[in-house]
Coordinates of N, CA and C in Angstrom, one line a residue:
X8 N 84.0 96.4 73.8 CA 84.0 95.2 74.0 C 85.1 94.4 72.9
X9 N 86.3 94.2 72.6 CA 87.0 92.7 72.2 C 86.3 91.8 72.4
X10 N 86.2 91.0 71.3 CA 85.4 89.2 71.4 C 83.9 89.6 71.8
X11 N 83.5 88.7 71.6 CA 81.9 88.4 72.1 C 81.4 87.4 72.8
X12 N 81.9 88.0 73.9 CA 82.0 87.2 75.6 C 81.1 88.4 76.7
X13 N 80.4 88.2 77.8 CA 79.7 89.0 78.3 C 80.7 88.5 79.8
X14 N 80.9 90.1 80.5 CA 81.7 88.9 81.9 C 81.1 90.4 82.4
X15 N 80.6 89.9 84.1 CA 80.5 90.6 84.8 C 81.6 91.2 85.8
X16 N 81.9 91.9 85.8 CA 83.4 92.1 86.6 C 83.3 91.9 87.9
X17 N 82.0 92.2 88.8 CA 82.3 91.9 90.3 C 82.0 90.7 90.4
X18 N 81.8 89.3 89.2 CA 81.5 88.5 89.7 C 82.4 87.5 88.9
X19 N 83.1 88.2 88.1 CA 84.2 87.5 87.1 C 83.6 86.6 86.2
X20 N 82.5 86.2 85.8 CA 81.7 85.5 85.2 C 81.7 86.1 83.8
X21 N 82.3 84.8 82.7 CA 82.3 85.3 81.0 C 81.2 84.2 81.1
X22 N 80.2 85.0 80.2 CA 79.1 84.4 79.7 C 79.3 84.2 77.9
X23 N 79.0 83.1 77.3 CA 78.7 83.6 75.8 C 77.7 84.4 75.3
X24 N 77.8 85.2 74.2 CA 76.8 86.0 73.7 C 76.3 85.6 72.8
X25 N 76.5 84.6 72.0 CA 76.4 84.0 71.1 C 76.1 82.3 70.9
X26 N 75.3 81.9 70.2 CA 75.2 80.3 69.7 C 76.6 79.6 69.2
X27 N 77.1 78.3 70.0 CA 78.0 78.2 69.3 C 79.1 76.8 69.8
X28 N 79.9 76.6 69.5 CA 80.4 75.4 70.1 C 81.7 76.1 70.1
X29 N 82.1 75.2 71.5 CA 83.6 75.6 71.8 C 84.5 74.6 70.7
X30 N 85.8 75.5 70.8 CA 86.6 75.1 69.6 C 88.0 75.0 70.6
X31 N 88.3 75.7 71.3 CA 89.5 75.4 72.2 C 89.4 76.1 73.2
X32 N 89.8 75.6 74.7 CA 89.5 75.7 75.6 C 91.5 76.0 76.0
X33 N 91.7 77.2 76.3 CA 93.5 77.7 76.5 C 93.5 77.9 77.9
X34 N 92.4 77.8 78.8 CA 92.5 77.8 80.7 C 92.3 76.9 81.4
X35 N 92.7 77.0 82.2 CA 92.4 75.9 83.4 C 92.2 76.6 84.6
X36 N 91.4 75.5 85.5 CA 91.1 76.2 86.9 C 92.4 76.2 87.6
X37 N 92.9 77.4 88.9 CA 93.8 77.9 89.0 C 94.8 78.5 88.5
X38 N 95.0 78.8 87.1 CA 96.0 79.6 86.4 C 95.6 81.2 86.8
X39 N 97.0 81.7 86.6 CA 96.7 82.9 86.7 C 96.4 83.4 85.2
X40 N 95.5 84.7 84.9 CA 95.0 85.5 84.1 C 95.5 86.8 84.2
X41 N 95.3 87.3 83.3 CA 95.6 89.2 82.9 C 94.4 89.7 82.1
X42 N 93.8 91.1 82.2 CA 92.8 91.2 81.4 C 93.5 91.7 79.9
X43 N 92.2 90.7 79.0 CA 92.7 91.0 77.8 C 92.7 89.9 77.2
X44 N 93.6 88.7 78.4 CA 93.9 87.0 77.9 C 92.7 86.8 77.3
X45 N 92.9 85.6 76.4 CA 91.5 85.0 75.5 C 91.7 83.8 76.6
X46 N 90.3 83.4 77.2 CA 89.8 82.2 77.5 C 89.5 81.3 77.1
X47 N 88.4 81.1 76.2 CA 88.3 79.9 74.9 C 87.8 81.0 73.7
X48 N 87.8 80.0 72.7 CA 87.6 80.1 71.6 C 86.5 79.4 70.8
X49 N 85.3 80.3 70.6 CA 84.3 79.5 70.1 C 84.1 79.6 68.7
X50 N 83.0 78.9 68.3 CA 82.9 78.9 67.5 C 81.7 79.0 66.2
X51 N 81.4 79.6 65.4 CA 80.0 80.1 65.5 C 80.3 80.1 63.6
X52 N 79.0 79.8 62.9 CA 79.2 80.4 61.9 C 80.1 80.3 60.5
X53 N 81.0 79.1 61.1 CA 82.4 79.2 60.7 C 83.8 79.8 61.0
X54 N 83.2 80.7 62.1 CA 84.2 82.0 62.4 C 84.9 81.6 63.7
X55 N 85.7 81.8 63.9 CA 86.3 81.5 65.6 C 86.6 82.4 65.8
X56 N 86.1 82.5 67.4 CA 85.9 84.7 67.9 C 86.5 84.0 69.4
X57 N 87.2 84.4 69.9 CA 88.3 84.7 70.8 C 87.4 85.6 72.0
X58 N 87.2 84.7 73.1 CA 86.7 85.1 74.4 C 87.6 85.3 75.1
X59 N 87.9 86.8 75.5 CA 88.7 87.4 76.3 C 88.1 87.4 77.8
X60 N 88.6 87.5 78.7 CA 88.5 88.4 80.4 C 88.3 89.8 80.3
X61 N 87.9 90.6 81.1 CA 87.8 92.1 81.5 C 88.7 92.1 82.4
X62 N 88.5 90.8 83.5 CA 89.6 90.8 84.8 C 90.8 90.2 84.6
X63 N 91.4 90.9 85.9 CA 92.5 89.6 85.8 C 92.3 89.0 87.1
X64 N 92.9 87.9 87.3 CA 92.8 86.9 88.6 C 93.5 86.0 88.3
X65 N 92.1 84.6 89.0 CA 92.9 83.5 89.2 C 91.8 82.2 88.7
X66 N 91.5 81.7 87.4 CA 90.7 81.1 86.9 C 90.2 79.9 88.0
X67 N 88.7 80.2 88.6 CA 88.3 79.3 89.6 C 87.2 78.0 89.2
X68 N 87.2 78.4 87.7 CA 85.7 77.1 87.3 C 86.5 77.6 85.4
X69 N 86.2 76.3 84.7 CA 86.4 76.5 83.7 C 85.1 75.4 83.2
X70 N 83.8 76.0 82.6 CA 82.4 75.5 82.7 C 82.3 74.8 81.8
X71 N 83.5 74.9 80.1 CA 83.2 74.2 79.4 C 84.6 73.4 78.6
X72 N 84.2 72.5 77.9 CA 84.9 71.8 77.6 C 84.6 71.9 75.9
X73 N 86.0 71.5 75.0 CA 86.0 71.3 73.7 C 85.0 70.5 73.3
X74 N 83.8 70.9 72.1 CA 83.2 70.6 71.3 C 81.7 70.5 72.2
X75 N 81.9 71.4 73.4 CA 80.3 71.7 73.8 C 80.0 72.6 72.9
X76 N 78.4 72.7 73.0 CA 77.5 74.0 72.2 C 77.2 74.7 73.7
X77 N 77.2 75.9 73.1 CA 76.9 76.7 74.6 C 75.9 77.7 73.6
X78 N 74.6 78.7 74.6 CA 74.1 78.9 74.1 C 74.0 80.7 74.5
X79 N 73.5 81.7 73.9 CA 73.4 83.0 74.6 C 73.3 83.1 76.1
X80 N 74.3 83.3 76.9 CA 74.2 83.2 78.2 C 74.9 82.9 79.1
X81 N 75.4 81.8 78.5 CA 76.1 80.5 79.5 C 76.9 80.8 79.7
X82 N 77.5 80.1 81.4 CA 78.9 80.6 81.7 C 79.8 79.5 81.1
X83 N 81.0 80.6 81.0 CA 82.1 80.0 80.0 C 83.2 79.5 80.8
X84 N 83.6 80.6 81.8 CA 84.6 80.6 83.1 C 84.4 81.8 83.9
X85 N 85.1 81.4 85.1 CA 84.6 82.2 86.2 C 86.3 82.5 86.7
X86 N 86.8 84.0 86.7 CA 87.6 84.1 87.2 C 87.5 84.9 88.6
X87 N 88.6 84.8 89.8 CA 88.7 85.2 90.6 C 88.9 86.1 90.5
X88 N 88.7 87.9 90.3 CA 89.4 89.2 90.3 C 90.4 89.4 91.7
X89 N 91.8 89.6 90.7 CA 92.6 90.3 91.6 C 92.8 91.6 91.8
X90 N 93.1 92.2 93.0 CA 93.2 93.9 92.7 C 94.1 94.1 92.5
X91 N 95.2 93.4 91.6 CA 96.2 94.2 90.7 C 96.3 94.0 89.7
X92 N 95.1 93.6 89.2 CA 94.8 93.9 87.5 C 93.6 94.7 87.1

């Protein structure tokens, strides 16, 4: 998997795989996304890490804001999957 995010395709939950801070949020609730799209950018150890989705659909929830510190396993974004992606 590209990026450092974990996704549960059946639930569309994109979770952090490491401790970091949210550098950028690129999506909002209601937005359409496709598999491989960057949802947020994490900053960890002075590196910017794009967080991708493995499922396409509609963003149902953005659980973070710029500046938030996240722990491993924290929910970042929930994507309601579509059958077309």
